[in-house]
Amino acid sequence: EGPSRFDRGRRESGSANFSRKNRTLIAAMARSGEGDELLQREILMEFIKPRENPFPRERGPHLDDLVFLSAALTRLVIDPYREECSTRTRISRSTGLGRLPPGAPCLQLEKPFLATGFDGTSPKVKAALAQGLKTMGCAYVGRAPLVATEDAGVGMVEAAPWLQLLLHQDRPAPSAAALIAAPMAAEGMPLLERLRPGQLLGGLVDAKNHEAMVLHALDQGWDMLLVDTTGALSEPWAELVHTPRLSLMRDVIATLRGLNREEEIALVNFGGMRSGTDVSKALAMNFLASVFGVAAAVAMGAELQGKTLVFRDDLDVQTMEQSFTNWIRGTAEETAIIARCTGKTNVHNLEPEDMRSISMATRDALGIPLASGRVKREGF
């Protein structure tokens, strides 16, 4: 059989839980009259046709398979569209107290977002990103800081906080807000020293070293862990080549939970983050912030060419900076509205219990139960 009239010229959305064809059939049924038995029968037969399985066995886990449970309207004490929702973020080692002691290492951000991957871009692109990050209260992760110079066509600007990624023989910089070390195969686990008061210390975690790095970080009294689900954070635009391993987020948290030290060290994740919705899911998993790579570059006007991103020469600093700040502003609002709709007035109050999986692969990878099944939601 060929395609029916309800299939012609209509492309599916690609979503596992939304079908354009079903919407078209519902609209056609609503328009049919009492005497249109043949049309109604045709619509019914289209409805009962089995569609292609949106969750085949070869489909891996995905952040899109996580959905949030809205708060019960009868007990929701806030108006999700009017109440303020804080996105302020404090990255620091937990002391078990609400307030940090004076001089304790801490990085204050206005929003739980960081950017990475721009080390090899032009001075003009770096200048635009530096201004955008500073304006929006975010930070940068890389082997070198973002420096806006006169060569970029703009005056000197105050640099955004820089989390230095230490690889190979990189020398730690006193100006870095944080030092994040990766283990070397020959040298083993790295050792770090604060070069100034208030500087954070942390380690880079991947699938190969997560247990050893978690134990090492706790033993050394480090402040944070950067969980790299791609395993290639140091590579330019790693997300275009390496599929994020979401189970690493679960494994790191499980290791900390097994030691009863889950809240003791700050967690930041990288890999596959595209939107405020993705970040809100990471926050609900107990991460404090997320690192954008490819998504931030695309928001600034980068174009995909093969396995890399290229910025056009005709893009000026002001245009790229404005595009980035607009995207960050919208992303923050997206994160906040999800928190508000779950009854929270702070994005860091999101919890794993606020989410459900709609695929078994994602359930197994992240430990979030299915939306239906034996594990029921007990109450609101």
mmCIF file of C-alpha atoms in Angstrom:
data_model
loop_
_atom_site.group_PDB
_atom_site.id
_atom_site.type_symbol
_atom_site.label_atom_id
_atom_site.label_comp_id
_atom_site.label_asym_id
_atom_site.label_seq_id
_atom_site.Cartn_x
_atom_site.Cartn_y
_atom_site.Cartn_z
ATOM 1 C CA GLU A 1 0.000 0.000 0.000
ATOM 2 C CA GLY A 2 1.120 3.516 -0.772
ATOM 3 C CA PRO A 3 1.010 6.415 1.648
ATOM 4 C CA SER A 4 -2.431 7.614 2.645
ATOM 5 C CA ARG A 5 -3.611 11.166 2.193
ATOM 6 C CA PHE A 6 -2.768 11.784 5.832
ATOM 7 C CA ASP A 7 0.905 11.016 5.181
ATOM 8 C CA ARG A 8 1.534 13.125 2.096
ATOM 9 C CA GLY A 9 3.778 16.121 2.529
ATOM 10 C CA ARG A 10 4.004 15.762 6.309
ATOM 11 C CA ARG A 11 7.312 15.136 7.967
ATOM 12 C CA GLU A 12 7.379 13.591 11.403
ATOM 13 C CA SER A 13 8.796 15.543 14.306
ATOM 14 C CA GLY A 14 11.417 12.946 15.212
ATOM 15 C CA SER A 15 10.189 12.918 18.789
ATOM 16 C CA ALA A 16 9.491 9.615 20.479
ATOM 17 C CA ASN A 17 6.399 10.910 22.270
ATOM 18 C CA PHE A 18 4.829 13.286 19.738
ATOM 19 C CA SER A 19 3.474 12.345 16.304
ATOM 20 C CA ARG A 20 2.360 14.907 13.734
ATOM 21 C CA LYS A 21 0.298 12.233 12.030
ATOM 22 C CA ASN A 22 -1.754 11.622 15.173
ATOM 23 C CA ARG A 23 -2.423 15.335 15.487
ATOM 24 C CA THR A 24 -3.502 15.456 11.839
ATOM 25 C CA LEU A 25 -5.860 12.508 12.334
ATOM 26 C CA ILE A 26 -7.441 14.065 15.412
ATOM 27 C CA ALA A 27 -8.053 17.304 13.515
ATOM 28 C CA ALA A 28 -9.540 15.397 10.551
ATOM 29 C CA MET A 29 -11.866 13.418 12.832
ATOM 30 C CA ALA A 30 -13.035 16.638 14.495
ATOM 31 C CA ARG A 31 -13.959 18.103 11.105
ATOM 32 C CA SER A 32 -15.809 15.031 9.861
ATOM 33 C CA GLY A 33 -19.605 15.091 9.780
ATOM 34 C CA GLU A 34 -22.141 12.581 11.073
ATOM 35 C CA GLY A 35 -22.607 11.051 7.631
ATOM 36 C CA ASP A 36 -18.910 10.673 6.782
ATOM 37 C CA GLU A 37 -18.697 7.002 7.683
ATOM 38 C CA LEU A 38 -16.130 6.229 5.002
ATOM 39 C CA LEU A 39 -13.851 9.091 6.128
ATOM 40 C CA GLN A 40 -14.220 8.144 9.774
ATOM 41 C CA ARG A 41 -13.433 4.523 8.989
ATOM 42 C CA GLU A 42 -10.336 5.582 7.032
ATOM 43 C CA ILE A 43 -9.183 7.742 9.944
ATOM 44 C CA LEU A 44 -9.763 4.889 12.407
ATOM 45 C CA MET A 45 -7.782 2.460 10.279
ATOM 46 C CA GLU A 46 -4.904 4.957 10.169
ATOM 47 C CA PHE A 47 -5.002 5.238 13.953
ATOM 48 C CA ILE A 48 -4.647 1.509 14.530
ATOM 49 C CA LYS A 49 -1.729 1.049 12.137
ATOM 50 C CA PRO A 50 1.384 0.236 14.175
ATOM 51 C CA ARG A 51 4.143 2.798 13.740
ATOM 52 C CA GLU A 52 7.872 2.260 13.791
ATOM 53 C CA ASN A 53 9.196 1.590 17.283
ATOM 54 C CA PRO A 54 10.646 4.909 18.541
ATOM 55 C CA PHE A 55 12.810 3.047 21.073
ATOM 56 C CA PRO A 56 14.626 0.267 19.164
ATOM 57 C CA ARG A 57 17.207 -1.803 21.007
ATOM 58 C CA GLU A 58 20.095 -0.061 19.283
ATOM 59 C CA ARG A 59 18.931 3.367 20.491
ATOM 60 C CA GLY A 60 21.047 4.450 23.436
ATOM 61 C CA PRO A 61 20.121 6.577 26.460
ATOM 62 C CA HIS A 62 19.328 10.222 25.832
ATOM 63 C CA LEU A 63 18.522 13.287 27.906
ATOM 64 C CA ASP A 64 15.390 13.773 25.814
ATOM 65 C CA ASP A 65 14.011 10.614 27.419
ATOM 66 C CA LEU A 66 13.773 12.350 30.799
ATOM 67 C CA VAL A 67 10.555 14.202 31.595
ATOM 68 C CA PHE A 68 9.670 16.367 34.577
ATOM 69 C CA LEU A 69 6.675 15.761 36.816
ATOM 70 C CA SER A 70 4.707 18.946 37.311
ATOM 71 C CA ALA A 71 3.721 19.853 40.858
ATOM 72 C CA ALA A 72 0.135 19.103 41.897
ATOM 73 C CA LEU A 73 -1.874 22.257 41.221
ATOM 74 C CA THR A 74 -3.810 21.824 44.447
ATOM 75 C CA ARG A 75 -0.608 22.076 46.481
ATOM 76 C CA LEU A 76 1.494 24.355 44.295
ATOM 77 C CA VAL A 77 2.054 27.396 46.502
ATOM 78 C CA ILE A 78 3.708 29.512 43.800
ATOM 79 C CA ASP A 79 2.553 30.898 40.482
ATOM 80 C CA PRO A 80 5.118 29.391 38.096
ATOM 81 C CA TYR A 81 4.705 32.244 35.623
ATOM 82 C CA ARG A 82 5.023 35.084 38.133
ATOM 83 C CA GLU A 83 7.278 33.961 40.969
ATOM 84 C CA GLU A 84 10.991 34.671 40.804
ATOM 85 C CA CYS A 85 13.289 31.657 40.546
ATOM 86 C CA SER A 86 16.918 32.036 41.536
ATOM 87 C CA THR A 87 19.619 30.791 39.181
ATOM 88 C CA ARG A 88 22.533 32.005 41.303
ATOM 89 C CA THR A 89 25.154 29.311 41.684
ATOM 90 C CA ARG A 90 27.908 28.806 44.240
ATOM 91 C CA ILE A 91 30.599 26.302 43.339
ATOM 92 C CA SER A 92 32.484 25.360 46.465
ATOM 93 C CA ARG A 93 33.262 22.480 48.756
ATOM 94 C CA SER A 94 30.444 21.858 51.202
ATOM 95 C CA THR A 95 31.130 22.524 54.855
ATOM 96 C CA GLY A 96 27.778 21.283 56.089
ATOM 97 C CA LEU A 97 26.816 24.866 56.928
ATOM 98 C CA GLY A 98 24.566 27.255 55.076
ATOM 99 C CA ARG A 99 27.285 29.926 54.928
ATOM 100 C CA LEU A 100 30.897 29.519 53.944
ATOM 101 C CA PRO A 101 33.552 30.656 56.390
ATOM 102 C CA PRO A 102 35.461 33.823 55.383
ATOM 103 C CA GLY A 103 38.134 33.146 52.786
ATOM 104 C CA ALA A 104 36.800 29.728 51.810
ATOM 105 C CA PRO A 105 37.413 28.887 48.119
ATOM 106 C CA CYS A 106 34.264 29.710 46.180
ATOM 107 C CA LEU A 107 33.139 30.663 42.665
ATOM 108 C CA GLN A 108 29.952 32.717 42.488
ATOM 109 C CA LEU A 109 28.001 32.623 39.215
ATOM 110 C CA GLU A 110 24.758 34.323 38.283
ATOM 111 C CA LYS A 111 23.706 31.319 36.219
ATOM 112 C CA PRO A 112 24.724 27.631 36.335
ATOM 113 C CA PHE A 113 26.392 27.769 32.921
ATOM 114 C CA LEU A 114 29.981 27.546 31.722
ATOM 115 C CA ALA A 115 31.447 27.438 28.218
ATOM 116 C CA THR A 116 34.361 25.542 26.701
ATOM 117 C CA GLY A 117 35.982 24.662 23.379
ATOM 118 C CA PHE A 118 37.039 28.162 22.263
ATOM 119 C CA ASP A 119 40.787 27.870 22.944
ATOM 120 C CA GLY A 120 41.603 27.614 19.236
ATOM 121 C CA THR A 121 39.231 30.286 17.947
ATOM 122 C CA SER A 122 40.179 33.756 16.725
ATOM 123 C CA PRO A 123 40.753 36.725 19.089
ATOM 124 C CA LYS A 124 37.531 38.242 17.798
ATOM 125 C CA VAL A 125 35.454 35.215 18.806
ATOM 126 C CA LYS A 126 37.197 35.009 22.181
ATOM 127 C CA ALA A 127 36.503 38.693 22.794
ATOM 128 C CA ALA A 128 32.806 38.241 22.063
ATOM 129 C CA LEU A 129 32.567 35.214 24.332
ATOM 130 C CA ALA A 130 34.517 36.929 27.115
ATOM 131 C CA GLN A 131 32.157 39.891 27.088
ATOM 132 C CA GLY A 132 29.084 37.652 26.955
ATOM 133 C CA LEU A 133 30.212 35.451 29.845
ATOM 134 C CA LYS A 134 31.087 38.471 31.973
ATOM 135 C CA THR A 135 27.764 40.171 31.218
ATOM 136 C CA MET A 136 25.709 37.092 32.085
ATOM 137 C CA GLY A 137 27.735 36.065 35.136
ATOM 138 C CA CYS A 138 29.044 32.783 33.695
ATOM 139 C CA ALA A 139 32.532 31.254 33.429
ATOM 140 C CA TYR A 140 34.915 29.627 30.954
ATOM 141 C CA VAL A 141 36.699 26.259 31.070
ATOM 142 C CA GLY A 142 39.847 25.862 28.996
ATOM 143 C CA ARG A 143 43.627 25.536 28.934
ATOM 144 C CA ALA A 144 44.001 29.276 28.276
ATOM 145 C CA PRO A 145 41.967 32.269 29.474
ATOM 146 C CA LEU A 146 39.720 34.338 27.230
ATOM 147 C CA VAL A 147 41.484 37.645 26.675
ATOM 148 C CA ALA A 148 39.831 40.509 24.813
ATOM 149 C CA THR A 149 42.590 42.637 23.240
ATOM 150 C CA GLU A 150 42.746 45.711 21.066
ATOM 151 C CA ASP A 151 43.553 43.418 18.134
ATOM 152 C CA ALA A 152 40.010 42.057 18.312
ATOM 153 C CA GLY A 153 38.523 45.436 17.497
ATOM 154 C CA VAL A 154 37.229 46.097 20.996
ATOM 155 C CA GLY A 155 38.796 47.661 24.054
ATOM 156 C CA MET A 156 40.087 45.686 26.992
ATOM 157 C CA VAL A 157 37.272 44.083 28.953
ATOM 158 C CA GLU A 158 37.251 42.494 32.379
ATOM 159 C CA ALA A 159 37.784 38.783 31.934
ATOM 160 C CA ALA A 160 35.144 36.253 32.931
ATOM 161 C CA PRO A 161 36.105 33.687 35.598
ATOM 162 C CA TRP A 162 38.454 31.099 34.120
ATOM 163 C CA LEU A 163 38.638 27.468 35.211
ATOM 164 C CA GLN A 164 42.028 26.254 33.998
ATOM 165 C CA LEU A 165 42.144 22.770 32.504
ATOM 166 C CA LEU A 166 45.562 21.324 33.297
ATOM 167 C CA LEU A 167 46.848 18.777 30.763
ATOM 168 C CA HIS A 168 50.316 17.422 30.063
ATOM 169 C CA GLN A 169 52.872 20.009 31.247
ATOM 170 C CA ASP A 170 50.512 22.973 31.631
ATOM 171 C CA ARG A 171 51.653 25.381 34.336
ATOM 172 C CA PRO A 172 48.975 26.378 36.863
ATOM 173 C CA ALA A 173 48.021 30.046 36.685
ATOM 174 C CA PRO A 174 47.403 32.171 39.800
ATOM 175 C CA SER A 175 44.766 34.153 37.899
ATOM 176 C CA ALA A 176 42.563 31.089 37.341
ATOM 177 C CA ALA A 177 39.427 30.859 39.437
ATOM 178 C CA ALA A 178 39.925 27.095 39.580
ATOM 179 C CA LEU A 179 42.588 24.560 38.696
ATOM 180 C CA ILE A 180 41.177 21.357 37.176
ATOM 181 C CA ALA A 181 43.707 18.581 36.705
ATOM 182 C CA ALA A 182 43.418 15.506 34.538
ATOM 183 C CA PRO A 183 45.283 12.305 35.505
ATOM 184 C CA MET A 184 48.229 11.393 33.316
ATOM 185 C CA ALA A 185 48.774 7.761 32.313
ATOM 186 C CA ALA A 186 52.426 7.752 33.349
ATOM 187 C CA GLU A 187 52.239 10.073 36.348
ATOM 188 C CA GLY A 188 48.996 8.832 37.883
ATOM 189 C CA MET A 189 46.776 11.085 39.943
ATOM 190 C CA PRO A 190 47.840 14.746 39.997
ATOM 191 C CA LEU A 191 48.639 16.871 43.022
ATOM 192 C CA LEU A 192 47.517 20.494 43.257
ATOM 193 C CA GLU A 193 48.264 23.473 45.460
ATOM 194 C CA ARG A 194 46.321 26.710 45.734
ATOM 195 C CA LEU A 195 48.289 29.560 44.224
ATOM 196 C CA ARG A 196 46.191 32.191 45.963
ATOM 197 C CA PRO A 197 43.442 32.322 48.615
ATOM 198 C CA GLY A 198 40.004 31.499 47.260
ATOM 199 C CA GLN A 199 41.225 29.467 44.288
ATOM 200 C CA LEU A 200 39.283 26.241 43.709
ATOM 201 C CA LEU A 201 40.953 22.884 43.146
ATOM 202 C CA GLY A 202 39.361 20.076 41.176
ATOM 203 C CA GLY A 203 39.797 17.061 38.960
ATOM 204 C CA LEU A 204 38.616 15.979 35.527
ATOM 205 C CA VAL A 205 36.576 12.776 35.612
ATOM 206 C CA ASP A 206 35.994 10.418 32.687
ATOM 207 C CA ALA A 207 34.716 6.862 32.344
ATOM 208 C CA LYS A 208 38.196 5.374 32.803
ATOM 209 C CA ASN A 209 39.150 7.048 36.056
ATOM 210 C CA HIS A 210 35.940 8.057 37.804
ATOM 211 C CA GLU A 211 36.273 5.905 40.915
ATOM 212 C CA ALA A 212 39.952 6.642 41.438
ATOM 213 C CA MET A 213 39.494 10.365 40.786
ATOM 214 C CA VAL A 214 36.550 10.662 43.168
ATOM 215 C CA LEU A 215 38.533 8.996 45.964
ATOM 216 C CA HIS A 216 41.624 11.053 45.180
ATOM 217 C CA ALA A 217 39.668 14.339 45.165
ATOM 218 C CA LEU A 218 38.068 13.578 48.507
ATOM 219 C CA ASP A 219 41.383 12.532 50.000
ATOM 220 C CA GLN A 220 43.087 15.721 48.780
ATOM 221 C CA GLY A 221 40.274 17.952 49.997
ATOM 222 C CA TRP A 222 39.520 19.312 46.540
ATOM 223 C CA ASP A 223 36.481 21.498 45.961
ATOM 224 C CA MET A 224 34.960 20.215 42.708
ATOM 225 C CA LEU A 225 34.879 17.550 40.031
ATOM 226 C CA LEU A 226 34.293 18.203 36.333
ATOM 227 C CA VAL A 227 32.532 15.123 34.939
ATOM 228 C CA ASP A 228 33.383 14.767 31.232
ATOM 229 C CA THR A 229 30.860 12.370 29.692
ATOM 230 C CA THR A 230 32.556 12.620 26.273
ATOM 231 C CA GLY A 231 35.987 11.653 27.575
ATOM 232 C CA ALA A 232 37.536 14.265 25.280
ATOM 233 C CA LEU A 233 36.933 17.685 26.806
ATOM 234 C CA SER A 234 40.364 18.910 25.706
ATOM 235 C CA GLU A 235 39.574 18.263 22.029
ATOM 236 C CA PRO A 236 37.934 21.079 20.025
ATOM 237 C CA TRP A 237 34.175 20.551 19.730
ATOM 238 C CA ALA A 238 34.392 17.080 21.252
ATOM 239 C CA GLU A 239 30.609 16.661 21.241
ATOM 240 C CA LEU A 240 30.590 16.469 17.438
ATOM 241 C CA VAL A 241 32.718 13.325 17.518
ATOM 242 C CA HIS A 242 32.177 11.623 20.895
ATOM 243 C CA THR A 243 28.791 10.449 22.135
ATOM 244 C CA PRO A 244 28.204 11.490 25.760
ATOM 245 C CA ARG A 245 28.202 8.591 28.184
ATOM 246 C CA LEU A 246 25.326 9.578 30.449
ATOM 247 C CA SER A 247 25.857 6.649 32.809
ATOM 248 C CA LEU A 248 29.042 8.364 34.034
ATOM 249 C CA MET A 249 26.900 10.973 35.805
ATOM 250 C CA ARG A 250 25.090 8.197 37.656
ATOM 251 C CA ASP A 251 28.331 6.355 38.449
ATOM 252 C CA VAL A 252 30.047 9.391 39.990
ATOM 253 C CA ILE A 253 27.040 10.151 42.178
ATOM 254 C CA ALA A 254 26.713 6.479 43.144
ATOM 255 C CA THR A 255 30.379 6.392 44.206
ATOM 256 C CA LEU A 256 29.936 9.475 46.390
ATOM 257 C CA ARG A 257 26.677 8.149 47.789
ATOM 258 C CA GLY A 258 28.304 4.831 48.638
ATOM 259 C CA LEU A 259 30.859 6.759 50.695
ATOM 260 C CA ASN A 260 28.097 8.856 52.278
ATOM 261 C CA ARG A 261 29.826 11.995 50.962
ATOM 262 C CA GLU A 262 27.503 12.966 48.123
ATOM 263 C CA GLU A 263 27.075 16.600 49.192
ATOM 264 C CA GLU A 264 30.704 17.130 50.131
ATOM 265 C CA ILE A 265 32.157 18.073 46.740
ATOM 266 C CA ALA A 266 30.752 20.239 43.928
ATOM 267 C CA LEU A 267 29.906 18.498 40.649
ATOM 268 C CA VAL A 268 29.919 20.094 37.185
ATOM 269 C CA ASN A 269 29.134 18.148 34.011
ATOM 270 C CA PHE A 270 30.082 18.425 30.337
ATOM 271 C CA GLY A 271 28.744 16.627 27.282
ATOM 272 C CA GLY A 272 25.553 16.846 25.245
ATOM 273 C CA MET A 273 24.183 20.002 26.875
ATOM 274 C CA ARG A 274 22.079 21.934 24.360
ATOM 275 C CA SER A 275 19.426 23.861 26.264
ATOM 276 C CA GLY A 276 18.113 24.994 29.615
ATOM 277 C CA THR A 277 16.005 21.846 29.784
ATOM 278 C CA ASP A 278 19.119 19.680 29.526
ATOM 279 C CA VAL A 279 20.824 21.693 32.256
ATOM 280 C CA SER A 280 17.792 21.424 34.540
ATOM 281 C CA LYS A 281 17.981 17.636 34.235
ATOM 282 C CA ALA A 282 21.658 17.704 35.227
ATOM 283 C CA LEU A 283 20.847 19.987 38.156
ATOM 284 C CA ALA A 284 18.169 17.548 39.278
ATOM 285 C CA MET A 285 20.780 14.785 39.250
ATOM 286 C CA ASN A 286 22.735 16.825 41.867
ATOM 287 C CA PHE A 287 25.118 18.722 39.594
ATOM 288 C CA LEU A 288 25.690 22.396 40.355
ATOM 289 C CA ALA A 289 26.387 23.629 36.817
ATOM 290 C CA SER A 290 26.796 22.442 33.231
ATOM 291 C CA VAL A 291 29.363 23.252 30.553
ATOM 292 C CA PHE A 292 28.209 24.187 27.049
ATOM 293 C CA GLY A 293 30.430 23.528 24.058
ATOM 294 C CA VAL A 294 28.938 23.184 20.600
ATOM 295 C CA ALA A 295 25.618 24.760 21.619
ATOM 296 C CA ALA A 296 27.340 27.971 22.729
ATOM 297 C CA ALA A 297 29.318 28.201 19.491
ATOM 298 C CA VAL A 298 26.235 27.659 17.334
ATOM 299 C CA ALA A 299 24.398 30.344 19.306
ATOM 300 C CA MET A 300 27.208 32.755 18.380
ATOM 301 C CA GLY A 301 26.866 31.976 14.671
ATOM 302 C CA ALA A 302 29.277 29.088 14.113
ATOM 303 C CA GLU A 303 28.517 26.798 11.173
ATOM 304 C CA LEU A 304 29.052 23.051 10.967
ATOM 305 C CA GLN A 305 31.657 21.940 8.430
ATOM 306 C CA GLY A 306 32.346 18.234 8.632
ATOM 307 C CA LYS A 307 33.403 17.404 12.185
ATOM 308 C CA THR A 308 34.223 20.948 13.216
ATOM 309 C CA LEU A 309 32.671 24.392 13.621
ATOM 310 C CA VAL A 310 33.714 27.477 11.672
ATOM 311 C CA PHE A 311 32.962 31.139 12.421
ATOM 312 C CA ARG A 312 32.360 33.349 9.395
ATOM 313 C CA ASP A 313 34.725 36.291 8.916
ATOM 314 C CA ASP A 314 31.849 38.747 8.484
ATOM 315 C CA LEU A 315 30.613 38.209 12.055
ATOM 316 C CA ASP A 316 31.619 41.136 14.256
ATOM 317 C CA VAL A 317 32.265 41.094 17.992
ATOM 318 C CA GLN A 318 29.105 42.993 18.932
ATOM 319 C CA THR A 319 26.830 40.683 16.919
ATOM 320 C CA MET A 320 28.353 37.513 18.357
ATOM 321 C CA GLU A 321 28.321 38.892 21.904
ATOM 322 C CA GLN A 322 24.682 39.956 21.627
ATOM 323 C CA SER A 323 23.680 36.587 20.155
ATOM 324 C CA PHE A 324 25.416 34.771 22.998
ATOM 325 C CA THR A 325 23.886 36.892 25.763
ATOM 326 C CA ASN A 326 20.404 36.537 24.252
ATOM 327 C CA TRP A 327 20.833 32.767 24.114
ATOM 328 C CA ILE A 328 22.128 32.544 27.688
ATOM 329 C CA ARG A 329 19.274 34.742 28.903
ATOM 330 C CA GLY A 330 16.698 32.507 27.194
ATOM 331 C CA THR A 331 18.435 29.346 28.399
ATOM 332 C CA ALA A 332 18.373 30.590 31.988
ATOM 333 C CA GLU A 333 14.662 31.386 31.741
ATOM 334 C CA GLU A 334 14.034 27.906 30.341
ATOM 335 C CA THR A 335 15.853 26.347 33.283
ATOM 336 C CA ALA A 336 13.960 28.533 35.738
ATOM 337 C CA ILE A 337 10.479 27.844 34.350
ATOM 338 C CA ILE A 338 11.025 24.099 34.698
ATOM 339 C CA ALA A 339 11.980 24.581 38.334
ATOM 340 C CA ARG A 340 8.955 26.808 38.920
ATOM 341 C CA CYS A 341 6.571 24.308 37.356
ATOM 342 C CA THR A 342 7.840 21.666 39.775
ATOM 343 C CA GLY A 343 7.105 24.027 42.663
ATOM 344 C CA LYS A 344 10.655 25.313 43.214
ATOM 345 C CA THR A 345 11.892 28.906 43.510
ATOM 346 C CA ASN A 346 15.548 27.926 43.116
ATOM 347 C CA VAL A 347 16.893 25.858 40.240
ATOM 348 C CA HIS A 348 19.212 24.040 42.657
ATOM 349 C CA ASN A 349 16.223 22.602 44.506
ATOM 350 C CA LEU A 350 15.406 20.268 41.601
ATOM 351 C CA GLU A 351 15.686 16.605 42.618
ATOM 352 C CA PRO A 352 15.841 13.199 40.884
ATOM 353 C CA GLU A 353 12.323 12.547 42.222
ATOM 354 C CA ASP A 354 11.091 15.364 39.953
ATOM 355 C CA MET A 355 11.918 13.288 36.849
ATOM 356 C CA ARG A 356 10.884 10.082 35.113
ATOM 357 C CA SER A 357 12.344 8.161 32.152
ATOM 358 C CA ILE A 358 10.330 7.224 29.093
ATOM 359 C CA SER A 359 12.833 4.636 27.830
ATOM 360 C CA MET A 360 14.444 1.647 29.506
ATOM 361 C CA ALA A 361 17.890 2.551 28.158
ATOM 362 C CA THR A 362 17.795 5.938 29.887
ATOM 363 C CA ARG A 363 16.334 4.384 33.021
ATOM 364 C CA ASP A 364 19.276 1.999 33.232
ATOM 365 C CA ALA A 365 21.875 4.664 32.379
ATOM 366 C CA LEU A 366 20.744 7.328 34.844
ATOM 367 C CA GLY A 367 18.833 5.366 37.460
ATOM 368 C CA ILE A 368 15.640 7.400 36.945
ATOM 369 C CA PRO A 369 12.562 5.108 37.054
ATOM 370 C CA LEU A 370 10.119 4.817 34.197
ATOM 371 C CA ALA A 371 7.078 7.068 34.021
ATOM 372 C CA SER A 372 4.925 3.974 34.538
ATOM 373 C CA GLY A 373 5.510 0.497 35.827
ATOM 374 C CA ARG A 374 6.155 -1.176 39.136
ATOM 375 C CA VAL A 375 7.868 1.848 40.649
ATOM 376 C CA LYS A 376 4.987 4.251 41.274
ATOM 377 C CA ARG A 377 5.048 7.838 42.341
ATOM 378 C CA GLU A 378 3.897 7.737 45.943
ATOM 379 C CA GLY A 379 2.592 11.286 46.188
ATOM 380 C CA PHE A 380 3.278 14.919 45.564
#
